[in-house]
Amino acid sequence: MIPVSAISVPAPPRAVHTTVLITRAGKGKRVLLVPVMINGKGPFQFILDTGAPTTVLSKRFADSQHIEGQYHASGQGAAGEVSVSIAVLDSAQVGDAHRESLEVAVVANLDEIHRRIPDAAGALGLDFLRNYTMIIDYAHDTVTLAEDVHLSASNESLPFEIGAGLYTDVKINGYGPFPFVIDTGATENVLDPVIATKLNLPARRDASLRGAGGNGIGTGRFVEFTSLQAGPYSQHEGLIFVTDIFPPLRAAMNHDLVGIIGYPFFGDGNVTFDFPNLRLSVVR
């Protein structure tokens, strides 16, 4: 008979709770880059992008790492149709957060990202992030990925849906709600011109805007709003970029969205995305 004390019981795996530094890049330092190990090499800088359903590599980076696509596909993005090659990484790792056999999209038309953000190798998308609770501390430039932190279903958190993006309802100047996507890769809040006209939002200036992923969002105009309200959280007295990118986005995401919540809504807060429980909180 073997004594009970002689039996070795393996310890349960420790929950992931890891924090890495953010590097800011792009105009106004509104693009958030995080260090990612790819196939055991790196770290390489990737855009932190909840607007990307799949992690994306630039073709230039994939070629430099001898990452080959297994098959080709096409899809719709903000700038229209995008041609991609699908590859499978042996591993991707952020701090102690680790994924194996991660399917990624290798995109050829990301030259613009290298012009504006030379160090960016791609975008870290929802396929990696959704396994954790993610905490972005904008004030201290850190991001935490954790399996042991969760939000309660309270009035002080915002529910969202997850599909090809993160979706929630937003009121503009008290009107709505309107369906928006939450995109940490977006440097501005963005609105469908149909809604801007319907709400008679006053124009302030014409402008052009680039997406964090390098595809041109295009030209449009900034208009003024009194308030953007998402659940218990709000942004007051600001500008939102109005451009007609939403027909291809609606097709790509299979969702009737009319706006994007981006950096200006979150940029001075501590934002927690509890992906397993589909809730978000903001502490300013």
mmCIF file of C-alpha atoms in Angstrom:
data_model
loop_
_atom_site.group_PDB
_atom_site.id
_atom_site.type_symbol
_atom_site.label_atom_id
_atom_site.label_comp_id
_atom_site.label_asym_id
_atom_site.label_seq_id
_atom_site.Cartn_x
_atom_site.Cartn_y
_atom_site.Cartn_z
ATOM 1 C CA MET A 1 0.000 0.000 0.000
ATOM 2 C CA ILE A 2 1.366 3.405 -1.014
ATOM 3 C CA PRO A 3 1.114 6.056 1.726
ATOM 4 C CA VAL A 4 -1.088 8.995 0.748
ATOM 5 C CA SER A 5 1.752 11.354 1.642
ATOM 6 C CA ALA A 6 3.921 9.718 -1.034
ATOM 7 C CA ILE A 7 1.482 10.507 -3.863
ATOM 8 C CA SER A 8 2.529 13.554 -5.867
ATOM 9 C CA VAL A 9 -0.390 15.636 -7.143
ATOM 10 C CA PRO A 10 0.554 18.116 -9.864
ATOM 11 C CA ALA A 11 -0.322 21.722 -9.064
ATOM 12 C CA PRO A 12 -3.079 23.230 -11.184
ATOM 13 C CA PRO A 13 -1.820 25.599 -13.896
ATOM 14 C CA ARG A 14 -1.456 29.157 -12.692
ATOM 15 C CA ALA A 15 -3.885 31.655 -14.197
ATOM 16 C CA VAL A 16 -2.290 34.057 -16.653
ATOM 17 C CA HIS A 17 -1.898 37.611 -15.336
ATOM 18 C CA THR A 18 0.719 39.490 -17.310
ATOM 19 C CA THR A 19 1.471 43.162 -17.970
ATOM 20 C CA VAL A 20 3.521 44.647 -20.814
ATOM 21 C CA LEU A 21 4.447 48.193 -21.780
ATOM 22 C CA ILE A 22 2.682 50.018 -24.598
ATOM 23 C CA THR A 23 4.648 52.003 -27.177
ATOM 24 C CA ARG A 24 2.709 54.887 -28.687
ATOM 25 C CA ALA A 25 3.039 55.703 -32.371
ATOM 26 C CA GLY A 26 1.368 57.555 -35.238
ATOM 27 C CA LYS A 27 -0.111 61.018 -35.391
ATOM 28 C CA GLY A 28 -0.868 62.271 -31.893
ATOM 29 C CA LYS A 29 0.664 59.057 -30.466
ATOM 30 C CA ARG A 30 -2.786 57.433 -30.580
ATOM 31 C CA VAL A 31 -1.746 54.067 -32.014
ATOM 32 C CA LEU A 32 -0.947 51.534 -29.274
ATOM 33 C CA LEU A 33 1.828 49.019 -29.976
ATOM 34 C CA VAL A 34 2.442 45.936 -27.826
ATOM 35 C CA PRO A 35 5.420 43.536 -27.885
ATOM 36 C CA VAL A 36 4.565 40.117 -29.348
ATOM 37 C CA MET A 37 6.789 37.054 -29.658
ATOM 38 C CA ILE A 38 6.144 35.227 -32.929
ATOM 39 C CA ASN A 39 7.282 31.605 -33.250
ATOM 40 C CA GLY A 40 9.630 32.129 -30.327
ATOM 41 C CA LYS A 41 11.332 35.167 -31.887
ATOM 42 C CA GLY A 42 11.067 38.857 -31.107
ATOM 43 C CA PRO A 43 9.472 40.710 -29.510
ATOM 44 C CA PHE A 44 7.918 42.517 -32.462
ATOM 45 C CA GLN A 45 5.612 45.527 -32.228
ATOM 46 C CA PHE A 46 1.925 44.896 -33.065
ATOM 47 C CA ILE A 47 -0.999 47.327 -33.050
ATOM 48 C CA LEU A 48 -3.466 46.540 -30.258
ATOM 49 C CA ASP A 49 -6.614 46.281 -32.344
ATOM 50 C CA THR A 50 -10.043 45.162 -31.120
ATOM 51 C CA GLY A 51 -11.325 46.188 -34.549
ATOM 52 C CA ALA A 52 -9.481 43.242 -36.131
ATOM 53 C CA PRO A 53 -11.279 39.898 -35.765
ATOM 54 C CA THR A 54 -8.086 38.090 -36.827
ATOM 55 C CA THR A 55 -4.461 38.840 -36.019
ATOM 56 C CA VAL A 56 -2.819 40.391 -39.082
ATOM 57 C CA LEU A 57 0.786 40.298 -40.324
ATOM 58 C CA SER A 58 2.173 42.601 -42.962
ATOM 59 C CA LYS A 59 3.536 40.668 -45.930
ATOM 60 C CA ARG A 60 6.874 42.388 -45.481
ATOM 61 C CA PHE A 61 7.137 41.061 -41.925
ATOM 62 C CA ALA A 62 5.881 37.580 -42.856
ATOM 63 C CA ASP A 63 8.464 37.333 -45.632
ATOM 64 C CA SER A 64 11.242 38.426 -43.275
ATOM 65 C CA GLN A 65 10.267 35.633 -40.850
ATOM 66 C CA HIS A 66 9.709 33.032 -43.591
ATOM 67 C CA ILE A 67 6.040 32.695 -42.627
ATOM 68 C CA GLU A 68 4.250 31.254 -45.646
ATOM 69 C CA GLY A 69 0.559 31.356 -46.383
ATOM 70 C CA GLN A 70 -1.283 28.072 -46.731
ATOM 71 C CA TYR A 71 -4.119 29.410 -48.873
ATOM 72 C CA HIS A 72 -5.480 32.691 -50.210
ATOM 73 C CA ALA A 73 -8.715 34.450 -49.370
ATOM 74 C CA SER A 74 -10.388 37.799 -49.896
ATOM 75 C CA GLY A 75 -12.566 39.914 -47.677
ATOM 76 C CA GLN A 76 -14.007 43.365 -47.144
ATOM 77 C CA GLY A 77 -12.386 46.091 -45.068
ATOM 78 C CA ALA A 78 -12.848 49.825 -44.557
ATOM 79 C CA ALA A 79 -11.112 50.511 -47.860
ATOM 80 C CA GLY A 80 -12.978 47.819 -49.802
ATOM 81 C CA GLU A 81 -11.859 44.362 -50.882
ATOM 82 C CA VAL A 82 -8.648 43.050 -49.325
ATOM 83 C CA SER A 83 -6.592 40.115 -50.578
ATOM 84 C CA VAL A 84 -5.019 38.018 -47.811
ATOM 85 C CA SER A 85 -3.004 34.857 -47.394
ATOM 86 C CA ILE A 86 -3.834 32.637 -44.407
ATOM 87 C CA ALA A 87 -0.910 31.302 -42.381
ATOM 88 C CA VAL A 88 -0.659 29.348 -39.133
ATOM 89 C CA LEU A 89 1.832 30.491 -36.494
ATOM 90 C CA ASP A 90 3.505 27.947 -34.278
ATOM 91 C CA SER A 91 3.032 30.386 -31.412
ATOM 92 C CA ALA A 92 2.212 33.982 -30.485
ATOM 93 C CA GLN A 93 2.968 35.347 -27.033
ATOM 94 C CA VAL A 94 2.376 38.599 -25.144
ATOM 95 C CA GLY A 95 4.121 38.485 -21.790
ATOM 96 C CA ASP A 96 2.949 35.182 -20.298
ATOM 97 C CA ALA A 97 -0.184 35.011 -22.480
ATOM 98 C CA HIS A 98 0.444 32.348 -25.100
ATOM 99 C CA ARG A 99 -1.364 30.853 -28.087
ATOM 100 C CA GLU A 100 -0.250 27.964 -30.250
ATOM 101 C CA SER A 101 -1.309 27.161 -33.817
ATOM 102 C CA LEU A 102 -2.792 30.638 -34.280
ATOM 103 C CA GLU A 103 -4.288 31.241 -37.732
ATOM 104 C CA VAL A 104 -3.400 34.732 -39.004
ATOM 105 C CA ALA A 105 -3.994 36.830 -42.096
ATOM 106 C CA VAL A 106 -0.984 38.025 -44.107
ATOM 107 C CA VAL A 107 -1.990 41.240 -45.875
ATOM 108 C CA ALA A 108 -0.072 42.662 -48.817
ATOM 109 C CA ASN A 109 -1.527 46.172 -48.866
ATOM 110 C CA LEU A 110 -0.084 47.399 -45.563
ATOM 111 C CA ASP A 111 2.662 49.568 -47.064
ATOM 112 C CA GLU A 112 1.087 52.657 -45.511
ATOM 113 C CA ILE A 113 1.542 51.247 -42.025
ATOM 114 C CA HIS A 114 5.292 50.967 -42.620
ATOM 115 C CA ARG A 115 5.447 54.562 -43.820
ATOM 116 C CA ARG A 116 3.739 55.928 -40.726
ATOM 117 C CA ILE A 117 4.721 53.291 -38.145
ATOM 118 C CA PRO A 118 7.915 51.578 -39.381
ATOM 119 C CA ASP A 119 8.199 49.275 -36.368
ATOM 120 C CA ALA A 120 4.694 47.779 -36.627
ATOM 121 C CA ALA A 121 4.707 44.169 -37.861
ATOM 122 C CA GLY A 122 0.926 43.808 -37.879
ATOM 123 C CA ALA A 123 -2.130 43.976 -35.635
ATOM 124 C CA LEU A 124 -2.993 41.808 -32.630
ATOM 125 C CA GLY A 125 -6.670 40.964 -33.019
ATOM 126 C CA LEU A 126 -9.628 39.496 -31.186
ATOM 127 C CA ASP A 127 -8.663 35.900 -31.967
ATOM 128 C CA PHE A 128 -5.817 36.321 -29.440
ATOM 129 C CA LEU A 129 -7.290 38.888 -27.051
ATOM 130 C CA ARG A 130 -10.737 37.330 -26.491
ATOM 131 C CA ASN A 131 -9.296 34.579 -24.304
ATOM 132 C CA TYR A 132 -8.484 37.064 -21.524
ATOM 133 C CA THR A 133 -9.648 40.101 -19.658
ATOM 134 C CA MET A 134 -7.641 42.999 -21.115
ATOM 135 C CA ILE A 135 -6.868 46.121 -19.084
ATOM 136 C CA ILE A 136 -5.473 49.135 -20.939
ATOM 137 C CA ASP A 137 -3.970 51.765 -18.649
ATOM 138 C CA TYR A 138 -3.650 54.766 -20.951
ATOM 139 C CA ALA A 139 -2.136 56.962 -18.229
ATOM 140 C CA HIS A 140 0.754 54.577 -17.541
ATOM 141 C CA ASP A 141 1.050 53.014 -21.020
ATOM 142 C CA THR A 142 0.535 49.403 -19.997
ATOM 143 C CA VAL A 143 -1.749 46.583 -21.072
ATOM 144 C CA THR A 144 -2.597 43.601 -18.861
ATOM 145 C CA LEU A 145 -3.966 40.261 -20.049
ATOM 146 C CA ALA A 146 -5.504 38.228 -17.225
ATOM 147 C CA GLU A 147 -7.504 35.070 -16.677
ATOM 148 C CA ASP A 148 -8.214 35.917 -13.016
ATOM 149 C CA VAL A 149 -9.915 39.333 -13.379
ATOM 150 C CA HIS A 150 -13.602 39.721 -14.242
ATOM 151 C CA LEU A 151 -16.283 42.409 -14.126
ATOM 152 C CA SER A 152 -19.634 41.992 -12.426
ATOM 153 C CA ALA A 153 -22.881 42.565 -14.302
ATOM 154 C CA SER A 154 -23.533 45.961 -12.753
ATOM 155 C CA ASN A 155 -24.770 49.353 -13.859
ATOM 156 C CA GLU A 156 -21.145 50.517 -13.788
ATOM 157 C CA SER A 157 -20.094 48.351 -16.711
ATOM 158 C CA LEU A 158 -21.017 48.328 -20.392
ATOM 159 C CA PRO A 159 -22.223 45.126 -22.095
ATOM 160 C CA PHE A 160 -20.985 44.400 -25.602
ATOM 161 C CA GLU A 161 -21.429 41.718 -28.232
ATOM 162 C CA ILE A 162 -18.511 39.978 -29.885
ATOM 163 C CA GLY A 163 -18.413 38.737 -33.449
ATOM 164 C CA ALA A 164 -16.224 40.114 -36.217
ATOM 165 C CA GLY A 165 -15.836 43.082 -33.861
ATOM 166 C CA LEU A 166 -17.001 44.396 -30.486
ATOM 167 C CA TYR A 167 -20.467 45.934 -30.757
ATOM 168 C CA THR A 168 -22.329 48.194 -28.389
ATOM 169 C CA ASP A 169 -25.019 50.889 -28.502
ATOM 170 C CA VAL A 170 -24.151 54.591 -28.390
ATOM 171 C CA LYS A 171 -26.316 57.673 -28.009
ATOM 172 C CA ILE A 172 -25.292 60.887 -29.765
ATOM 173 C CA ASN A 173 -26.508 64.142 -28.198
ATOM 174 C CA GLY A 174 -29.147 62.064 -26.422
ATOM 175 C CA TYR A 175 -30.468 60.477 -29.637
ATOM 176 C CA GLY A 176 -30.309 56.794 -30.455
ATOM 177 C CA PRO A 177 -29.077 54.321 -29.515
ATOM 178 C CA PHE A 178 -26.999 53.605 -32.619
ATOM 179 C CA PRO A 179 -24.887 50.451 -33.210
ATOM 180 C CA PHE A 180 -21.130 51.152 -32.937
ATOM 181 C CA VAL A 181 -18.030 48.977 -33.034
ATOM 182 C CA ILE A 182 -15.384 49.433 -30.301
ATOM 183 C CA ASP A 183 -11.962 49.711 -31.942
ATOM 184 C CA THR A 184 -8.741 50.280 -29.977
ATOM 185 C CA GLY A 185 -6.941 50.617 -33.313
ATOM 186 C CA ALA A 186 -9.023 53.635 -34.386
ATOM 187 C CA THR A 187 -7.353 56.996 -33.796
ATOM 188 C CA GLU A 188 -10.686 58.858 -33.977
ATOM 189 C CA ASN A 189 -14.356 58.263 -33.306
ATOM 190 C CA VAL A 190 -16.062 57.781 -36.682
ATOM 191 C CA LEU A 191 -19.682 58.230 -37.825
ATOM 192 C CA ASP A 192 -21.789 57.382 -40.862
ATOM 193 C CA PRO A 193 -22.680 60.590 -42.798
ATOM 194 C CA VAL A 194 -26.342 59.543 -42.905
ATOM 195 C CA ILE A 195 -26.518 59.791 -39.102
ATOM 196 C CA ALA A 196 -24.518 63.029 -38.992
ATOM 197 C CA THR A 197 -26.987 64.609 -41.434
ATOM 198 C CA LYS A 198 -30.000 63.199 -39.603
ATOM 199 C CA LEU A 199 -28.791 64.712 -36.318
ATOM 200 C CA ASN A 200 -27.729 67.975 -38.015
ATOM 201 C CA LEU A 201 -24.271 67.868 -36.439
ATOM 202 C CA PRO A 202 -22.354 71.079 -37.279
ATOM 203 C CA ALA A 203 -19.310 70.652 -39.532
ATOM 204 C CA ARG A 204 -15.968 71.994 -38.319
ATOM 205 C CA ARG A 205 -13.315 71.072 -40.925
ATOM 206 C CA ASP A 206 -12.516 68.730 -43.791
ATOM 207 C CA ALA A 207 -9.830 66.113 -43.210
ATOM 208 C CA SER A 208 -8.391 62.786 -44.279
ATOM 209 C CA LEU A 209 -7.907 59.835 -41.973
ATOM 210 C CA ARG A 210 -5.886 56.642 -42.084
ATOM 211 C CA GLY A 211 -6.796 53.409 -40.355
ATOM 212 C CA ALA A 212 -4.324 51.954 -37.880
ATOM 213 C CA GLY A 213 -4.003 48.911 -40.096
ATOM 214 C CA GLY A 214 -2.738 51.039 -42.951
ATOM 215 C CA ASN A 215 -5.795 50.963 -45.221
ATOM 216 C CA GLY A 216 -6.935 54.468 -46.035
ATOM 217 C CA ILE A 217 -10.277 55.307 -44.473
ATOM 218 C CA GLY A 218 -10.334 58.302 -46.811
ATOM 219 C CA THR A 219 -11.535 61.870 -46.781
ATOM 220 C CA GLY A 220 -14.400 63.298 -44.800
ATOM 221 C CA ARG A 221 -15.122 65.989 -42.273
ATOM 222 C CA PHE A 222 -15.072 66.488 -38.548
ATOM 223 C CA VAL A 223 -18.393 67.447 -36.979
ATOM 224 C CA GLU A 224 -19.137 68.585 -33.463
ATOM 225 C CA PHE A 225 -21.138 66.650 -30.887
ATOM 226 C CA THR A 226 -22.323 67.537 -27.406
ATOM 227 C CA SER A 227 -22.154 64.015 -26.001
ATOM 228 C CA LEU A 228 -21.393 60.406 -26.897
ATOM 229 C CA GLN A 229 -22.985 58.055 -24.362
ATOM 230 C CA ALA A 230 -22.222 54.326 -24.130
ATOM 231 C CA GLY A 231 -23.952 52.818 -21.101
ATOM 232 C CA PRO A 232 -22.696 54.673 -18.002
ATOM 233 C CA TYR A 233 -19.737 56.229 -19.858
ATOM 234 C CA SER A 234 -19.646 59.391 -21.930
ATOM 235 C CA GLN A 235 -17.469 61.819 -23.829
ATOM 236 C CA HIS A 236 -18.547 65.459 -23.911
ATOM 237 C CA GLU A 237 -17.995 68.366 -26.301
ATOM 238 C CA GLY A 238 -15.857 66.771 -28.986
ATOM 239 C CA LEU A 239 -15.385 66.088 -32.679
ATOM 240 C CA ILE A 240 -16.219 62.935 -34.602
ATOM 241 C CA PHE A 241 -14.943 62.052 -38.068
ATOM 242 C CA VAL A 242 -17.670 61.570 -40.691
ATOM 243 C CA THR A 243 -16.896 59.462 -43.764
ATOM 244 C CA ASP A 244 -18.689 56.954 -45.960
ATOM 245 C CA ILE A 245 -16.779 53.756 -45.066
ATOM 246 C CA PHE A 246 -19.693 51.941 -43.500
ATOM 247 C CA PRO A 247 -21.252 50.024 -46.433
ATOM 248 C CA PRO A 248 -18.139 47.793 -46.848
ATOM 249 C CA LEU A 249 -17.699 47.571 -43.073
ATOM 250 C CA ARG A 250 -21.286 46.404 -42.627
ATOM 251 C CA ALA A 251 -20.691 43.753 -45.288
ATOM 252 C CA ALA A 252 -17.383 42.674 -43.735
ATOM 253 C CA MET A 253 -18.714 42.474 -40.188
ATOM 254 C CA ASN A 254 -22.259 41.330 -41.028
ATOM 255 C CA HIS A 255 -23.547 43.954 -38.623
ATOM 256 C CA ASP A 256 -25.614 47.089 -39.175
ATOM 257 C CA LEU A 257 -23.124 49.435 -37.518
ATOM 258 C CA VAL A 258 -23.039 53.203 -38.119
ATOM 259 C CA GLY A 259 -20.104 54.302 -35.972
ATOM 260 C CA ILE A 260 -16.750 53.507 -34.399
ATOM 261 C CA ILE A 261 -15.688 54.239 -30.825
ATOM 262 C CA GLY A 262 -11.950 54.922 -30.907
ATOM 263 C CA TYR A 263 -9.111 56.504 -28.984
ATOM 264 C CA PRO A 264 -10.793 59.837 -28.021
ATOM 265 C CA PHE A 265 -13.478 58.013 -26.031
ATOM 266 C CA PHE A 266 -10.963 56.051 -23.935
ATOM 267 C CA GLY A 267 -7.674 57.919 -24.194
ATOM 268 C CA ASP A 268 -7.506 59.320 -20.656
ATOM 269 C CA GLY A 269 -8.876 56.289 -18.795
ATOM 270 C CA ASN A 270 -8.199 52.839 -17.461
ATOM 271 C CA VAL A 271 -10.281 50.514 -19.641
ATOM 272 C CA THR A 272 -11.114 46.893 -18.804
ATOM 273 C CA PHE A 273 -12.409 44.545 -21.510
ATOM 274 C CA ASP A 274 -13.787 41.394 -19.864
ATOM 275 C CA PHE A 275 -14.059 39.309 -23.020
ATOM 276 C CA PRO A 276 -15.293 36.087 -21.353
ATOM 277 C CA ASN A 277 -18.193 37.975 -19.687
ATOM 278 C CA LEU A 278 -18.774 40.482 -22.512
ATOM 279 C CA ARG A 279 -18.483 43.590 -20.340
ATOM 280 C CA LEU A 280 -16.362 46.746 -20.346
ATOM 281 C CA SER A 281 -15.536 49.315 -17.705
ATOM 282 C CA VAL A 282 -13.850 52.723 -17.835
ATOM 283 C CA VAL A 283 -12.195 54.482 -14.890
ATOM 284 C CA ARG A 284 -11.066 58.030 -15.593
#
